[in-house]
Every structure is written in structure tokens, then in C-alpha cells.
GROMACS .gro file of C-alpha atoms in nm:
model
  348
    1UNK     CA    1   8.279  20.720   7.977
    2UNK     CA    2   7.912  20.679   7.973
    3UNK     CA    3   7.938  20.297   8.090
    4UNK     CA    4   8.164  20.394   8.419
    5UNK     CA    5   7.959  20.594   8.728
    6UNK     CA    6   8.160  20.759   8.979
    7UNK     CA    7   7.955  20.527   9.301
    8UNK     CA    8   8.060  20.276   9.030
    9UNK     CA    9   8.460  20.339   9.012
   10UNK     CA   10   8.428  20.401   9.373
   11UNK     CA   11   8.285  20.021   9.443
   12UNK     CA   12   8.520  19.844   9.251
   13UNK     CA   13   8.801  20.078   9.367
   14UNK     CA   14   8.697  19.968   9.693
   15UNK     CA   15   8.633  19.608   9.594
   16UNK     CA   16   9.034  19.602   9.457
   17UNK     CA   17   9.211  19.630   9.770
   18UNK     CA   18   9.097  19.306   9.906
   19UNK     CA   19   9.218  19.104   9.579
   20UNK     CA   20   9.507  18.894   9.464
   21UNK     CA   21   9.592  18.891   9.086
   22UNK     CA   22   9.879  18.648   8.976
   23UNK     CA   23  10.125  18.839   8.716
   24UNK     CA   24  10.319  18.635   8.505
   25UNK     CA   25  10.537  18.679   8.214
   26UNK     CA   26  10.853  18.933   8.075
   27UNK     CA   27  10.972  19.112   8.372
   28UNK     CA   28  11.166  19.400   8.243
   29UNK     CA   29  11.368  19.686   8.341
   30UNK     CA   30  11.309  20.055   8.198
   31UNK     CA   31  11.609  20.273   8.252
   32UNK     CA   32  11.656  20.617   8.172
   33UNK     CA   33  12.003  20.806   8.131
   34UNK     CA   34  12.075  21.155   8.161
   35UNK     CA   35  12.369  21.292   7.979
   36UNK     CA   36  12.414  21.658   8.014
   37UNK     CA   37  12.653  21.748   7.688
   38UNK     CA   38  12.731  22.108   7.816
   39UNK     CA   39  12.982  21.887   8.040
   40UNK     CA   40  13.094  21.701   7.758
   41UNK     CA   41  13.472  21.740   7.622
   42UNK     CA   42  13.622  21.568   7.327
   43UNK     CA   43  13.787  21.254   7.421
   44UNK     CA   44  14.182  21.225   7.384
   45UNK     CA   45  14.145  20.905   7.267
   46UNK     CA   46  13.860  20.920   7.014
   47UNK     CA   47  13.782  21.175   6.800
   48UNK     CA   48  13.396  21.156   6.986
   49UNK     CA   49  13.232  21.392   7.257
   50UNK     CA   50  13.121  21.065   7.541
   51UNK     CA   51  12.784  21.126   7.721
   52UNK     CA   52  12.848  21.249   8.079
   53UNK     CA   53  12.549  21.057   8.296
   54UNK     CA   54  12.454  21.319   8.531
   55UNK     CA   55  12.166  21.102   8.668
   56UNK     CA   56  12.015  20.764   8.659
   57UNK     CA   57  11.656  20.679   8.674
   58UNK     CA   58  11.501  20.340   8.701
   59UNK     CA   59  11.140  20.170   8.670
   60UNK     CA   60  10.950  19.858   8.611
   61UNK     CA   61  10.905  19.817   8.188
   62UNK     CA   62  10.737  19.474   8.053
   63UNK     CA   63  10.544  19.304   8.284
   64UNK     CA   64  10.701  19.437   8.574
   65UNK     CA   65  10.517  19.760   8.458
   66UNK     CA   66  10.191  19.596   8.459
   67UNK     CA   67  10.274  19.456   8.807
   68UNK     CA   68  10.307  19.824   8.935
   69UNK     CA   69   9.980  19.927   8.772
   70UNK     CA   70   9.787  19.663   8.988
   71UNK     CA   71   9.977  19.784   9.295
   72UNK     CA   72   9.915  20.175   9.209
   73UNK     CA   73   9.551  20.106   9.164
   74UNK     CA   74   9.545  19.944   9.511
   75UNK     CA   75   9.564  19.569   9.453
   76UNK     CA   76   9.544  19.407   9.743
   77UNK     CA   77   9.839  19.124   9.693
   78UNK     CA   78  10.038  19.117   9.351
   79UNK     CA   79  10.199  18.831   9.312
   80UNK     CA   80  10.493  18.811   8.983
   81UNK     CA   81  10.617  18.501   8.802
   82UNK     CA   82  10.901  18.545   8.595
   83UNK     CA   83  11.241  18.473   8.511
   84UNK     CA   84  11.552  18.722   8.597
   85UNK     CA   85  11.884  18.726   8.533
   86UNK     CA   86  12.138  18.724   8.810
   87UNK     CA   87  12.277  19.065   8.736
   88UNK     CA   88  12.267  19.443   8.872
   89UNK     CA   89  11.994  19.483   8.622
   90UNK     CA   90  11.817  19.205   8.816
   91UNK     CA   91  11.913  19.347   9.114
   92UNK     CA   92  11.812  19.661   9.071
   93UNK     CA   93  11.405  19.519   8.918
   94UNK     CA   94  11.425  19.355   9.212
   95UNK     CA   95  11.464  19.583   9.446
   96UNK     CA   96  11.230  19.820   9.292
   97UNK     CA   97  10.907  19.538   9.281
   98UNK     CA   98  11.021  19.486   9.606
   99UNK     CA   99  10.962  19.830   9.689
  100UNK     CA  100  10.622  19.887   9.561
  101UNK     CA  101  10.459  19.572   9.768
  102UNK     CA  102  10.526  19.337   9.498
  103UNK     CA  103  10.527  18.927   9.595
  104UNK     CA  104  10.830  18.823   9.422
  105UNK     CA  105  10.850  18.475   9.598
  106UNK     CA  106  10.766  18.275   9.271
  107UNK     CA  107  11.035  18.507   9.075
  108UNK     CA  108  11.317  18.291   8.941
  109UNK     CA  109  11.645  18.438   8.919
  110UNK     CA  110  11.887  18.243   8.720
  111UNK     CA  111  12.302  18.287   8.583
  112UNK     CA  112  12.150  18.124   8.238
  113UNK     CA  113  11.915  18.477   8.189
  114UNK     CA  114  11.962  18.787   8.112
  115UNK     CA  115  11.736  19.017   8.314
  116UNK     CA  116  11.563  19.224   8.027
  117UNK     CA  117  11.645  19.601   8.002
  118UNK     CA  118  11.590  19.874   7.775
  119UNK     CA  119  11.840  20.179   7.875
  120UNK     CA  120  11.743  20.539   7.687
  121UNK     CA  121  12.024  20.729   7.695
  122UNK     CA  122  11.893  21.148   7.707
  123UNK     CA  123  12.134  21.399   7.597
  124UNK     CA  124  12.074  21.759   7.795
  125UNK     CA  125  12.180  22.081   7.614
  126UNK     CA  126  12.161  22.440   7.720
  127UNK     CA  127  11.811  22.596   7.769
  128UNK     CA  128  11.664  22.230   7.900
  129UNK     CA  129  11.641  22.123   7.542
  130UNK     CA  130  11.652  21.730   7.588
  131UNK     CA  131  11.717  21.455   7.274
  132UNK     CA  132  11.728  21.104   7.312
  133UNK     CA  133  11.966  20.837   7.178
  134UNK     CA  134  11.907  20.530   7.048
  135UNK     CA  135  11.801  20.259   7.283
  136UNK     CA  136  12.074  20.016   7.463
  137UNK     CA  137  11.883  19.659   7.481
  138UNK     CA  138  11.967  19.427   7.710
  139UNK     CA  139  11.738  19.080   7.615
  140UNK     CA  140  11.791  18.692   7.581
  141UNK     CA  141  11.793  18.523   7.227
  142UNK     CA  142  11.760  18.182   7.314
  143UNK     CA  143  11.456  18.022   7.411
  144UNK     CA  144  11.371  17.969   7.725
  145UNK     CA  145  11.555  17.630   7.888
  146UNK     CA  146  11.329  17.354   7.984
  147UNK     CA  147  11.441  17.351   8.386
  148UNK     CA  148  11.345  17.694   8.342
  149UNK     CA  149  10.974  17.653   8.198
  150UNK     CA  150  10.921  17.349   8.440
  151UNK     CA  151  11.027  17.558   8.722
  152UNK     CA  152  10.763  17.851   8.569
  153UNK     CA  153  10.486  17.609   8.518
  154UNK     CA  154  10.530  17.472   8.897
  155UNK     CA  155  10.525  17.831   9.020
  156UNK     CA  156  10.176  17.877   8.786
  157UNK     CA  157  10.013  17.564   8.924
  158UNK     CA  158  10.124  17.630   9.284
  159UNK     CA  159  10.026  18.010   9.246
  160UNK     CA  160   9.693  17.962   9.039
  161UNK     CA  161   9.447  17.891   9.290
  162UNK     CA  162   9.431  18.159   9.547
  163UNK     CA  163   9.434  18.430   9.248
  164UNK     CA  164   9.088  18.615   9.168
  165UNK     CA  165   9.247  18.709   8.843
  166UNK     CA  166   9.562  18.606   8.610
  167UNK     CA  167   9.728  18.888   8.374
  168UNK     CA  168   9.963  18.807   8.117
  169UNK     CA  169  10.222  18.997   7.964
  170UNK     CA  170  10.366  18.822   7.687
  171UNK     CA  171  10.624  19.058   7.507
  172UNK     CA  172  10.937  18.927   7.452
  173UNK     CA  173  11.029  18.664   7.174
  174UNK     CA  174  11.180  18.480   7.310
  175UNK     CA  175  11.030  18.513   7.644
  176UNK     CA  176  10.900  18.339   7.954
  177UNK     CA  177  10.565  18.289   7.761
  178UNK     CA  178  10.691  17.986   7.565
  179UNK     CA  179  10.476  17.744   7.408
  180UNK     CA  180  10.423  17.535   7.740
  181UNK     CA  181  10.374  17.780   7.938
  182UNK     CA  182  10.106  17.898   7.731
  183UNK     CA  183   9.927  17.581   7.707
  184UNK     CA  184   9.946  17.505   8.058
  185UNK     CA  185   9.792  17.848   8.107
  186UNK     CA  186   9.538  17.773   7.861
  187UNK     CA  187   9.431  17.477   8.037
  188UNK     CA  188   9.424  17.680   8.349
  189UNK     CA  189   9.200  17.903   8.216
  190UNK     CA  190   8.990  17.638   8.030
  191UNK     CA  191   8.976  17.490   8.386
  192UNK     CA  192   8.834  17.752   8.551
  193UNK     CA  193   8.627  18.011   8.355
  194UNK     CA  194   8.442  18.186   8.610
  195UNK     CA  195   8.852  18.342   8.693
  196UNK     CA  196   8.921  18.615   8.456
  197UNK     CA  197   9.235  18.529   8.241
  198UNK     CA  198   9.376  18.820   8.080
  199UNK     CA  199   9.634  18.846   7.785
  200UNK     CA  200   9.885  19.067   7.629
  201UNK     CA  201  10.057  18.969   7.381
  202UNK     CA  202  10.317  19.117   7.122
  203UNK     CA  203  10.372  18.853   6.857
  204UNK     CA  204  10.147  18.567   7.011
  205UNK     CA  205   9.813  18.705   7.046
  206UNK     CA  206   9.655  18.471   6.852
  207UNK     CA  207   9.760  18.167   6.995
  208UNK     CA  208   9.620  18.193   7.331
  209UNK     CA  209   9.223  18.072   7.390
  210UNK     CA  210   8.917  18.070   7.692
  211UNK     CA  211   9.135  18.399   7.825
  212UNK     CA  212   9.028  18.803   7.748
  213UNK     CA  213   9.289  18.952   7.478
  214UNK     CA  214   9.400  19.280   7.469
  215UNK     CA  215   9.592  19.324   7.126
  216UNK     CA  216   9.619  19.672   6.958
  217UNK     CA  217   9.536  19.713   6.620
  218UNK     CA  218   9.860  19.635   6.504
  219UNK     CA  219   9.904  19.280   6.714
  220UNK     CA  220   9.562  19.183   6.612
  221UNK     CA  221   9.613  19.292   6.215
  222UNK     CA  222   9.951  19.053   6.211
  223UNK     CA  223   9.783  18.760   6.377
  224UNK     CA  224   9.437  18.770   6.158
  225UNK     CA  225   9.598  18.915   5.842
  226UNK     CA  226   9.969  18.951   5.834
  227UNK     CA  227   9.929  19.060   5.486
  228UNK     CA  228   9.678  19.359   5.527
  229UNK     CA  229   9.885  19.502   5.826
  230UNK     CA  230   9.892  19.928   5.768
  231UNK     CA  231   9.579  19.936   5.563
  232UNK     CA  232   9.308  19.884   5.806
  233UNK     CA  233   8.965  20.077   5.813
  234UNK     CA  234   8.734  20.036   6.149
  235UNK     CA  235   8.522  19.807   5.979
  236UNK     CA  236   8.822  19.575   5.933
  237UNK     CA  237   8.935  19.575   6.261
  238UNK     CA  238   8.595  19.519   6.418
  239UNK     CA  239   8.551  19.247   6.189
  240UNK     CA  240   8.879  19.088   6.273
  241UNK     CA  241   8.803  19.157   6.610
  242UNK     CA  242   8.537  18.933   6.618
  243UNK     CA  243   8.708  18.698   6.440
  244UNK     CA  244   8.955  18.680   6.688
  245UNK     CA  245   8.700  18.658   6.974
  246UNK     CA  246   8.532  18.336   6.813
  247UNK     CA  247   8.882  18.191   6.769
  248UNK     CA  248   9.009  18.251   7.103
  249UNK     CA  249   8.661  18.151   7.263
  250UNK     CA  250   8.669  18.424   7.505
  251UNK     CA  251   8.595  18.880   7.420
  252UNK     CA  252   8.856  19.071   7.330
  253UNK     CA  253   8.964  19.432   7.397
  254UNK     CA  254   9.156  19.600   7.069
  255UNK     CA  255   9.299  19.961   7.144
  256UNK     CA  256   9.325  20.195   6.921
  257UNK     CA  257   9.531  20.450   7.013
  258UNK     CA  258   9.357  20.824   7.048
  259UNK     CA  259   9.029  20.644   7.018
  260UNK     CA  260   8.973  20.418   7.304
  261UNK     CA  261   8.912  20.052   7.297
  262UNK     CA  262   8.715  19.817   7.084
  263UNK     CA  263   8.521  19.558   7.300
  264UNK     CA  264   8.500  19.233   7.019
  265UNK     CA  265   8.257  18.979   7.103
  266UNK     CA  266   8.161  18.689   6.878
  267UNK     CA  267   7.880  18.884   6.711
  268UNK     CA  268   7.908  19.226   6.836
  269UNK     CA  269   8.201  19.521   6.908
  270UNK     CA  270   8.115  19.785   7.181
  271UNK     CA  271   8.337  20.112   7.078
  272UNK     CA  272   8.512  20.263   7.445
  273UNK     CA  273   8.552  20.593   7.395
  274UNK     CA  274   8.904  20.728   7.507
  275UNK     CA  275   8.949  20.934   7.820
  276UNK     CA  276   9.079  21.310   7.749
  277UNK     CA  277   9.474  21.401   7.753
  278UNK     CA  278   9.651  21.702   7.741
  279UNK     CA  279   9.912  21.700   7.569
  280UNK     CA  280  10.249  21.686   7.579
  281UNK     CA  281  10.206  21.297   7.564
  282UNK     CA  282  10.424  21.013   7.587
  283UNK     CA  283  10.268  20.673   7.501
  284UNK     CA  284  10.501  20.455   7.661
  285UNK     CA  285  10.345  20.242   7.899
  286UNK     CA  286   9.993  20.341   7.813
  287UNK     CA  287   9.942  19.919   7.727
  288UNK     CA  288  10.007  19.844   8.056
  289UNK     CA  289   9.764  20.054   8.243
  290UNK     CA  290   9.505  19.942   8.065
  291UNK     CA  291   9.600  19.568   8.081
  292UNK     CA  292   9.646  19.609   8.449
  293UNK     CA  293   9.317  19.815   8.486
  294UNK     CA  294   9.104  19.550   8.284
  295UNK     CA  295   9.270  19.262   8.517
  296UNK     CA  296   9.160  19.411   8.844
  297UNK     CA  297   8.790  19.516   8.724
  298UNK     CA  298   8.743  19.241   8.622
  299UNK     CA  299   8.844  19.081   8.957
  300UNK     CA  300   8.656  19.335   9.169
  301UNK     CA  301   8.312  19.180   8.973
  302UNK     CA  302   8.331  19.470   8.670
  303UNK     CA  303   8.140  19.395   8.308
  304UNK     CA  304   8.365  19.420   8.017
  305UNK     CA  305   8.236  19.785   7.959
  306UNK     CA  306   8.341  19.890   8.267
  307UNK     CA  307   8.670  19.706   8.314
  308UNK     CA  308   8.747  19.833   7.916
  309UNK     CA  309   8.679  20.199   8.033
  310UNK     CA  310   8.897  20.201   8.331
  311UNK     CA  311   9.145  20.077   8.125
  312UNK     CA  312   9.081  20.393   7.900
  313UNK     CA  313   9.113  20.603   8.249
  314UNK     CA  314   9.415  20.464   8.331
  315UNK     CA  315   9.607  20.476   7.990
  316UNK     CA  316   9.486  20.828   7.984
  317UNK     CA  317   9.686  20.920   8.283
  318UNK     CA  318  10.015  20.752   8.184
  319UNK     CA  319  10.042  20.871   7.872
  320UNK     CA  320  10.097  21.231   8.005
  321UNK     CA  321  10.385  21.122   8.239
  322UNK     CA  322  10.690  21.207   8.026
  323UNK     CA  323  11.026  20.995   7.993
  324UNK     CA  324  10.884  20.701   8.291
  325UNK     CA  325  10.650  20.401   8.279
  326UNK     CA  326  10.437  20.567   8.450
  327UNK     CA  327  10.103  20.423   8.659
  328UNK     CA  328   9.758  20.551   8.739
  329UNK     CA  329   9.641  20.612   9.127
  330UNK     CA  330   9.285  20.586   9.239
  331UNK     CA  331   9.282  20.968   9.319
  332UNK     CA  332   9.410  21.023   8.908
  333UNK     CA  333   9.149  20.776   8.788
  334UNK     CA  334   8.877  21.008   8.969
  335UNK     CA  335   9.033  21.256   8.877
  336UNK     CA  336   9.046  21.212   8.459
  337UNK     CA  337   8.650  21.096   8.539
  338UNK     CA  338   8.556  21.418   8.652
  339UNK     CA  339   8.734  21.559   8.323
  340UNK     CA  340   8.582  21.344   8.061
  341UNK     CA  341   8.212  21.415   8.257
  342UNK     CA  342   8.320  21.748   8.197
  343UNK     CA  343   8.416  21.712   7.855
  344UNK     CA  344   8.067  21.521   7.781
  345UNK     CA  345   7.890  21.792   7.958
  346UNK     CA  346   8.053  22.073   7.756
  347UNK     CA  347   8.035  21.857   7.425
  348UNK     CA  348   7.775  22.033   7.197
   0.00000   0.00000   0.00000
């Protein structure tokens, strides 16, 4: 955490609350499903014990997840583009963007989509002892129609101008990201370098130039070398880092899980050190944070170092908030600061 000050997080804490960073991309619904079985009776019809839901908890997954991070951290206008479906599950997103301070006004909401959702049903037994199911998916599997990506595109150009920064979440295939909508974001971004562009993308990461990437190892091993994917050493991801970096024209931030972030330039890769957790942990959501986190340094006037270590920060925090997407506050960013100084300090 060496290359993040506390006056520093402080200043471009500050500096966030008076900008506006245009969201676009898979706007998704994270639903949680409590079943306590200690209710549960065989069904008369079936020879099966059903799940009695004794409560229901909702959040923003996808992109919608990233568009709560920039609000948590104190954003100053969030605006989303994306496509919904018109159903409760869109209805519900809705609602809860809505809720948080979200601009939804460039939001499309249409009876040809389904609004993406990803239900985890949690069965409760005696003692608190808590399992969960397989996931329930709710997702489109047709491409995007072309009213649909015109009406996208239109909501880009209109939206594009007033932003001081553009994050991308790119993660379902198919998804809003199409193929025109990334090259009209391209040339966007090729427009206008001096506004940050930032990426995330599962399947695509590659594709996308003159914007920041933020792949993982495992996104950035299948779009350099599909075939080496699982047998990668640091020096192979650096260099494919870089590789990546001159092909996209632009740096490029590869996590790596317990240990931080990889900042890839064309001839050079800065190693982030990850912020300390405490475990229990649940990793879920962790991509988000720092996505979000990079997006809005960046926008407040951060270097890549700094922007790459509040990512670290934030994904830190999330990752200990069990079964939610969770987000990281201001007060929580200071907060896991102070503990990695203290960790440094205490380091022999």
C-alpha cells in the first residue's frame, strides 16, 4: 500500500463526490434464498422434501454491482446504460439502483429481454449450519437485437460527453456489449484519450483497445493463450500482460487473487500488493470493487498506482461480506488503510 497516502485517499475521496462516471453494460440481479429445512415436510405429491423460503434477499450482481460500488464510494452522479427485461426481476433491479442514487434514465427496459438473474437458493439446518444449492440462472441466449444496440449506442453517444470517466462491465455472452457497441465505444475512447475508459471483460477482454483492462489471470490467459490456460507462472502472466497492454494500446490491471494486482504497461509491470483480509471470505463481487475503485481514481486525477491500490482496498473489504455483493464505503477504505500500515509496520 506503499503507493496510496492517507492525505492521498483523502484528496481523491474528496475529489469523487463531485464526478460523473457513465456505467454501461450487463445489469444483473443477485438474489439470495433462504430455505430453512427444519420446516421442511415431505411432499404428498413427490417423494422430495421442497425448500421452505423463509426470507428473500436482493442486490445489484453484474454491472449493476459495479454501479453500486461508484455510488458507495461517493460518486457524485452514476449514470447506467443497459438493457432490462420487463419482468419482476427487472422490477425489482430497478427499484434497488433506484434506491442507491443510481441515474437509470438511459436504462432500456424491453418485453424482448430477459432481465439477468442469478438466484442462490441457501438451505438452513439446526445449529445455523447453512449449505447452498445450485444456482437458478435467469439470462438471454440470443444476441442482442439490432433496435436494441442502436437504441444502446444512442444512449452512449448522448451520455458520453458530460462523463469524467466510462466503466465497462462486459460479462454476459451474449450481452449488451456486442460487437457494435464495442466498437462504437472504442472509437469513443480513441476519440478522447485524456477520459479514462475502463474495461471488464469475461470472454472479450481482448478485443477492446485505447481503454484500461482489468482481466484476471484467467480472462487474460484465454485471450493471449487459450491453450496455456491453468499452467501459468508470474513470469507468464506479466509477460502476457504486457502483451496485452501493447495490443490494446492502453495499461492494463491483471488481478490475481490473494496477491493484489499486476499493473502491465508496454515495457514494464508494477506488482500491487493486496490489502489484508480476515477471513471467513467470500470472493464474490471482489471484481467489481476494484473495477469501480480504478474508474473513479482515475476520474478524481489518480496515477495507475494509486487507482490499482484502491482497487486492492476496496476488493479487500467485499470479500469479507458473506452471501451479498457487497461494496466498500469511504470510512472501510480508511479503515483497511490503517490495517495494511499496520501490517507493514509490524512486518519484520
Amino acid at each position: 500500500m506503499s503507493t496510496l497516502t492517507f492525505q492521498r485517499l483523502d484528496k481523491l475521496l474528496s475529489t469523487v463526490t463531485r464526478i460523473r462516471v457513465l456505467l454501461v453494460g450487463d445489469l444483473c440481479l443477485d438474489a439470495y434464498w433462504y430455505a430453512d429445512m427444519t420446516r421442511s415436510e415431505l411432499s404428498r405429491e413427490t417423494p422430495r422434501f421442497p425448500l421452505p423460503i423463509v426470507r428473500e434477499a436482493y442486490s445489484p450482481g453484474g454491472a449493476a454491482n459495479v454501479a453500486a460500488n461508484l455510488v458507495a464510494l461517493g460518486v457524485g452522479h452514476v449514470q447506467a446504460i443497459g438493457v432490462l427485461g420487463c419482468d419482476w426481476r427487472g422490477d425489482i433491479l430497478t427499484r434497488a439502483l433506484t434506491d442507491r442514487g443510481v441515474d437509470l434514465s438511459a436504462v432500456i427496459r424491453s418485453p424482448q429481454r430477459t432481465t439477468p438473474t442469478y438466484i442462490k437458493p441457501i438451505r438452513q439446518g439446526y445449529g445455523g449450519v447453512e449449505q447452498e444449492d445450485s444456482r437458478l440462472d435467469f439470462q438471454d441466449f440470443e444476441p442482442l437485437p439490432a433496435d436494441l444496440e442502436d437504441a444502446v449506442i444512442e444512449a452512449l453517444r448522448g451520455a458520453v460527453s458530460t462523463a469524467d470517466a466510462v466503466v465497462i462491465g462486459d460479462q454476459l455472452d451474449p450481452g449488451v456489449v456486442t460487437p457494435r457497441v464495442r466498437e462504437a465505444l472504442i472509437e469513443m475512447a480513441t476519440a478522447d484519450p485524456r477520459r479514462p475508459f475502463v474495461v471488464d471483460s469475461r470472454k472479450h477482454i481482448g478485443e477492446f483497445r485505447a481503454m484500461i483492462l482489468k482481466p484476471n489471470e484467467l480472462e487474460l490467459a484465454q485471450a493471449m493463450a487459450p491453450d496455456r490456460v491453468g499452467s501459468l507462472d508470474r513470469s507468464t502472466i506479466e509477460e502476457m500482460g504486457r502483451a496485452l497492454a501493447r495490443q490494446a494500446g492502453c495499461p492494463c490491471f491483471v488481478t490475481v487473487g490473494a496477491d493484489g494486482a499486476l499493473l502491465c504497461r508496454e515495457d514494464a509491470v508494477v506488482h500491487l500488493p493486496a490489502a489484508p483480509v480476515r477471513p471467513p471470505l467470500d470472493i464474490v463481487g471482489a471484481g467489481d470493487a476494484f473495477l469501480a475503485a480504478v474508474g473513479a481514481a482515475l476520474a478524481a486525477g489518480a496515477t495507475l498506482e494509486e487507482a490499482g491500490s484502491l482497487g486492492n482496498l476496496a476488493a479487500a473489504v467485499v470479500v469479507e461480506k458473506l452471501n451479498q455483493t457487497g461494496t466498500a464505503s469511504p470510512d472501510e477504505l480508511r479503515e483497511r488503510l490503517e490495517l495494511a500500515q499496520r501490517k507493514m509496520e509490524d512486518a519484520p
